Amino acid sequence: MGSTLSRYAGFIAGIVPLMASLAIYGVYRFQTSLIYPSNFPEGSRDVVDVPSSYDIDFEDVTIRTSDGERLRAYEMVQAGGANKTIVMLCPNAGNMGHSLPIAEQFYKKMGYNVFVFSYRGYGKSTGSAHEQGIKLDCHAVVNYLAKHKVLSNTSIILYGRSLGGAIGIYMATLPSSKGLISGLVLENTFLSIPKLIPNVLPLLSPLSFLCTEKWESERLIRHLPRDIPVLFLSGKKDELVPPSHVETLYDLCPSEVKQLAEFDEGMHNDTIIQPAYWSQVFKFIKQIPPND
């Protein structure tokens, strides 16, 4: 009996470190799949809705990145002209087609141009998603917008939700964005991926040090140009991104004009439908001066 228990104890003693090693390997190896679920909802890599479904004229364009990936984008330019362009930066799931109901608000209700693109590895864009690659996407999009004969002559406002907020902060701090970006709207975005893990995946909190995908907005937002107005939107019942993350980003933001709009009943994905959400967004963007 004693020898049997000893063998069992020895087996357990061996299996525990093995399981721990597998967990560590799994977190490290598959983190991009967890952070960038580009095939959710199912079929998101194959089926991408088009603006014409919303009775919006558009151009389907392809932007080449410096490392050879091809990003698909929709340009929705007002036929009668507009003095502002909203660049939409999508959350971490789905593709740009899922953001078209929001694009409709900006295009039809506000009368602005809209530009939206799928990051690498999303929708019909090539490649696979990871932080350094998406940062190259940002460079490519900024360069494209800067050379655009119509959009470059408008005030460009970045609108990012969740992960899109982190991408917006990065894009707005690029040297090539200086003088191009006129405003920033950030909804339910986070301080960094490692600081988000304890809230989203509490069981993996001890392994957050293995996360190589950082998106360190807490550090980067300090370098935002002071002349870029920023609107922070926060759902107080956000179950994924603690509202304290948005509050801290607001406090750290050096912008001369910044606002924090909080929605008492807003959760992570439904803040956008809370009362006064769109009136806050519209009022903020309207106050941004047109590009001279």
Short mmCIF file of N, CA and C in Angstrom, two decimals, residues 45-121:
data_model
loop_
_atom_site.label_atom_id
_atom_site.label_comp_id
_atom_site.label_asym_id
_atom_site.label_seq_id
_atom_site.Cartn_x
_atom_site.Cartn_y
_atom_site.Cartn_z
N ARG A 45 -13.54 36.14 -41.72
CA ARG A 45 -12.43 36.27 -42.66
C ARG A 45 -12.91 36.16 -44.10
N ASP A 46 -14.12 35.70 -44.30
CA ASP A 46 -14.61 35.45 -45.66
C ASP A 46 -15.71 36.41 -46.10
N VAL A 47 -16.58 36.79 -45.19
CA VAL A 47 -17.73 37.62 -45.54
C VAL A 47 -17.56 38.99 -44.89
N VAL A 48 -17.46 40.02 -45.73
CA VAL A 48 -17.31 41.39 -45.26
C VAL A 48 -18.39 42.25 -45.89
N ASP A 49 -19.28 42.78 -45.07
CA ASP A 49 -20.37 43.60 -45.58
C ASP A 49 -19.81 44.85 -46.25
N VAL A 50 -20.60 45.42 -47.16
CA VAL A 50 -20.16 46.59 -47.92
C VAL A 50 -21.06 47.79 -47.63
N PRO A 51 -20.53 49.01 -47.74
CA PRO A 51 -21.32 50.21 -47.45
C PRO A 51 -22.56 50.37 -48.31
N SER A 52 -22.55 49.82 -49.52
CA SER A 52 -23.72 49.95 -50.38
C SER A 52 -24.94 49.27 -49.76
N SER A 53 -24.72 48.33 -48.84
CA SER A 53 -25.84 47.71 -48.11
C SER A 53 -26.57 48.73 -47.24
N TYR A 54 -25.89 49.83 -46.96
CA TYR A 54 -26.46 50.92 -46.16
C TYR A 54 -26.73 52.14 -47.02
N ASP A 55 -26.77 51.91 -48.31
CA ASP A 55 -27.02 52.99 -49.27
C ASP A 55 -25.97 54.09 -49.17
N ILE A 56 -24.72 53.68 -49.05
CA ILE A 56 -23.60 54.61 -48.97
C ILE A 56 -22.66 54.34 -50.14
N ASP A 57 -22.36 55.36 -50.90
CA ASP A 57 -21.38 55.24 -51.98
C ASP A 57 -19.99 55.07 -51.37
N PHE A 58 -19.18 54.23 -51.99
CA PHE A 58 -17.86 53.97 -51.42
C PHE A 58 -16.89 53.49 -52.49
N GLU A 59 -15.62 53.50 -52.11
CA GLU A 59 -14.58 52.91 -52.93
C GLU A 59 -13.85 51.87 -52.10
N ASP A 60 -13.69 50.69 -52.65
CA ASP A 60 -12.96 49.60 -51.99
C ASP A 60 -11.49 49.72 -52.40
N VAL A 61 -10.62 50.04 -51.45
CA VAL A 61 -9.22 50.28 -51.79
C VAL A 61 -8.32 49.27 -51.08
N THR A 62 -7.14 49.09 -51.64
CA THR A 62 -6.12 48.22 -51.05
C THR A 62 -4.88 49.05 -50.75
N ILE A 63 -4.39 48.92 -49.53
CA ILE A 63 -3.20 49.66 -49.10
C ILE A 63 -2.08 48.66 -48.83
N ARG A 64 -0.94 48.89 -49.42
CA ARG A 64 0.21 48.00 -49.24
C ARG A 64 1.05 48.48 -48.05
N THR A 65 1.41 47.55 -47.18
CA THR A 65 2.26 47.89 -46.03
C THR A 65 3.73 47.73 -46.40
N SER A 66 4.61 48.22 -45.54
CA SER A 66 6.04 48.17 -45.83
C SER A 66 6.59 46.75 -45.85
N ASP A 67 5.89 45.81 -45.20
CA ASP A 67 6.34 44.42 -45.22
C ASP A 67 5.53 43.56 -46.19
N GLY A 68 4.79 44.21 -47.08
CA GLY A 68 4.15 43.49 -48.18
C GLY A 68 2.74 43.00 -47.96
N GLU A 69 2.13 43.29 -46.83
CA GLU A 69 0.73 42.88 -46.63
C GLU A 69 -0.20 43.86 -47.35
N ARG A 70 -1.41 43.37 -47.63
CA ARG A 70 -2.40 44.18 -48.34
C ARG A 70 -3.61 44.38 -47.44
N LEU A 71 -3.88 45.64 -47.12
CA LEU A 71 -5.00 45.99 -46.25
C LEU A 71 -6.18 46.44 -47.08
N ARG A 72 -7.33 45.88 -46.79
CA ARG A 72 -8.55 46.31 -47.48
C ARG A 72 -9.21 47.42 -46.68
N ALA A 73 -9.70 48.42 -47.40
CA ALA A 73 -10.31 49.59 -46.74
C ALA A 73 -11.48 50.09 -47.55
N TYR A 74 -12.40 50.76 -46.87
CA TYR A 74 -13.53 51.43 -47.52
C TYR A 74 -13.37 52.93 -47.34
N GLU A 75 -13.47 53.65 -48.44
CA GLU A 75 -13.53 55.11 -48.40
C GLU A 75 -14.95 55.54 -48.71
N MET A 76 -15.55 56.28 -47.79
CA MET A 76 -16.89 56.81 -47.99
C MET A 76 -16.79 58.33 -48.01
N VAL A 77 -16.69 58.89 -49.20
CA VAL A 77 -16.45 60.32 -49.36
C VAL A 77 -17.74 61.01 -49.76
N GLN A 78 -18.09 62.07 -49.07
CA GLN A 78 -19.31 62.81 -49.36
C GLN A 78 -19.23 63.44 -50.76
N ALA A 79 -20.25 63.20 -51.57
CA ALA A 79 -20.25 63.73 -52.94
C ALA A 79 -20.21 65.25 -52.96
N GLY A 80 -20.87 65.87 -51.99
CA GLY A 80 -20.91 67.33 -51.95
C GLY A 80 -19.77 67.94 -51.16
N GLY A 81 -18.84 67.12 -50.73
CA GLY A 81 -17.71 67.62 -49.95
C GLY A 81 -18.00 67.62 -48.45
N ALA A 82 -16.97 67.47 -47.66
CA ALA A 82 -17.08 67.51 -46.20
C ALA A 82 -15.75 68.01 -45.64
N ASN A 83 -15.82 68.71 -44.52
CA ASN A 83 -14.58 69.26 -43.96
C ASN A 83 -13.95 68.37 -42.88
N LYS A 84 -14.59 67.21 -42.61
CA LYS A 84 -14.03 66.29 -41.62
C LYS A 84 -14.13 64.85 -42.11
N THR A 85 -13.17 64.05 -41.67
CA THR A 85 -13.13 62.63 -42.01
C THR A 85 -12.96 61.83 -40.73
N ILE A 86 -13.81 60.83 -40.54
CA ILE A 86 -13.72 59.94 -39.39
C ILE A 86 -12.99 58.67 -39.81
N VAL A 87 -11.86 58.41 -39.18
CA VAL A 87 -11.13 57.16 -39.41
C VAL A 87 -11.51 56.20 -38.29
N MET A 88 -12.21 55.13 -38.65
CA MET A 88 -12.71 54.18 -37.67
C MET A 88 -11.69 53.07 -37.43
N LEU A 89 -11.39 52.82 -36.16
CA LEU A 89 -10.44 51.80 -35.76
C LEU A 89 -11.20 50.74 -34.98
N CYS A 90 -11.30 49.55 -35.56
CA CYS A 90 -12.23 48.53 -35.08
C CYS A 90 -11.75 47.85 -33.80
N PRO A 91 -12.68 47.21 -33.07
CA PRO A 91 -12.30 46.40 -31.90
C PRO A 91 -11.53 45.16 -32.36
N ASN A 92 -11.32 44.22 -31.43
CA ASN A 92 -10.46 43.08 -31.76
C ASN A 92 -11.18 41.92 -32.42
N ALA A 93 -12.49 41.97 -32.55
CA ALA A 93 -13.22 40.88 -33.20
C ALA A 93 -13.94 41.40 -34.43
N GLY A 94 -14.25 40.50 -35.35
CA GLY A 94 -14.99 40.87 -36.55
C GLY A 94 -14.12 41.51 -37.60
N ASN A 95 -14.74 42.28 -38.48
CA ASN A 95 -14.02 42.98 -39.54
C ASN A 95 -14.67 44.34 -39.76
N MET A 96 -14.16 45.08 -40.73
CA MET A 96 -14.66 46.45 -40.91
C MET A 96 -16.14 46.48 -41.31
N GLY A 97 -16.63 45.40 -41.90
CA GLY A 97 -18.04 45.35 -42.27
C GLY A 97 -18.96 45.42 -41.07
N HIS A 98 -18.50 44.89 -39.93
CA HIS A 98 -19.32 44.92 -38.72
C HIS A 98 -19.42 46.33 -38.14
N SER A 99 -18.55 47.23 -38.57
CA SER A 99 -18.57 48.61 -38.07
C SER A 99 -19.39 49.55 -38.94
N LEU A 100 -19.98 49.02 -40.00
CA LEU A 100 -20.71 49.90 -40.92
C LEU A 100 -21.95 50.57 -40.32
N PRO A 101 -22.67 49.93 -39.37
CA PRO A 101 -23.78 50.67 -38.74
C PRO A 101 -23.29 51.94 -38.03
N ILE A 102 -22.07 51.89 -37.50
CA ILE A 102 -21.49 53.08 -36.87
C ILE A 102 -21.07 54.08 -37.93
N ALA A 103 -20.48 53.56 -39.01
CA ALA A 103 -20.09 54.44 -40.12
C ALA A 103 -21.29 55.20 -40.67
N GLU A 104 -22.43 54.54 -40.66
CA GLU A 104 -23.66 55.18 -41.15
C GLU A 104 -24.01 56.40 -40.32
N GLN A 105 -23.77 56.34 -39.01
CA GLN A 105 -24.04 57.48 -38.14
C GLN A 105 -23.19 58.68 -38.56
N PHE A 106 -21.91 58.43 -38.75
CA PHE A 106 -21.00 59.52 -39.12
C PHE A 106 -21.28 60.05 -40.53
N TYR A 107 -21.57 59.15 -41.45
CA TYR A 107 -21.73 59.54 -42.85
C TYR A 107 -23.08 60.20 -43.11
N LYS A 108 -24.15 59.59 -42.62
CA LYS A 108 -25.50 60.09 -42.94
C LYS A 108 -25.98 61.15 -41.95
N LYS A 109 -25.79 60.93 -40.66
CA LYS A 109 -26.33 61.86 -39.68
C LYS A 109 -25.46 63.09 -39.49
N MET A 110 -24.13 62.90 -39.64
CA MET A 110 -23.23 64.04 -39.43
C MET A 110 -22.72 64.62 -40.74
N GLY A 111 -22.82 63.85 -41.80
CA GLY A 111 -22.39 64.35 -43.10
C GLY A 111 -20.88 64.39 -43.29
N TYR A 112 -20.14 63.52 -42.59
CA TYR A 112 -18.69 63.49 -42.70
C TYR A 112 -18.23 62.36 -43.61
N ASN A 113 -17.02 62.48 -44.12
CA ASN A 113 -16.38 61.36 -44.80
C ASN A 113 -16.04 60.30 -43.76
N VAL A 114 -15.98 59.05 -44.21
CA VAL A 114 -15.61 57.95 -43.31
C VAL A 114 -14.58 57.06 -44.00
N PHE A 115 -13.58 56.66 -43.24
CA PHE A 115 -12.56 55.73 -43.73
C PHE A 115 -12.43 54.62 -42.69
N VAL A 116 -12.52 53.37 -43.14
CA VAL A 116 -12.39 52.24 -42.23
C VAL A 116 -11.59 51.15 -42.92
N PHE A 117 -10.77 50.45 -42.16
CA PHE A 117 -9.97 49.38 -42.76
C PHE A 117 -9.91 48.17 -41.83
N SER A 118 -9.63 47.02 -42.43
CA SER A 118 -9.42 45.80 -41.66
C SER A 118 -7.93 45.63 -41.42
N TYR A 119 -7.55 45.45 -40.15
CA TYR A 119 -6.14 45.21 -39.84
C TYR A 119 -5.67 43.94 -40.54
N ARG A 120 -4.37 43.77 -40.64
CA ARG A 120 -3.83 42.53 -41.20
C ARG A 120 -4.40 41.33 -40.44
N GLY A 121 -4.75 40.28 -41.17
CA GLY A 121 -5.31 39.10 -40.55
C GLY A 121 -6.80 39.19 -40.27
#
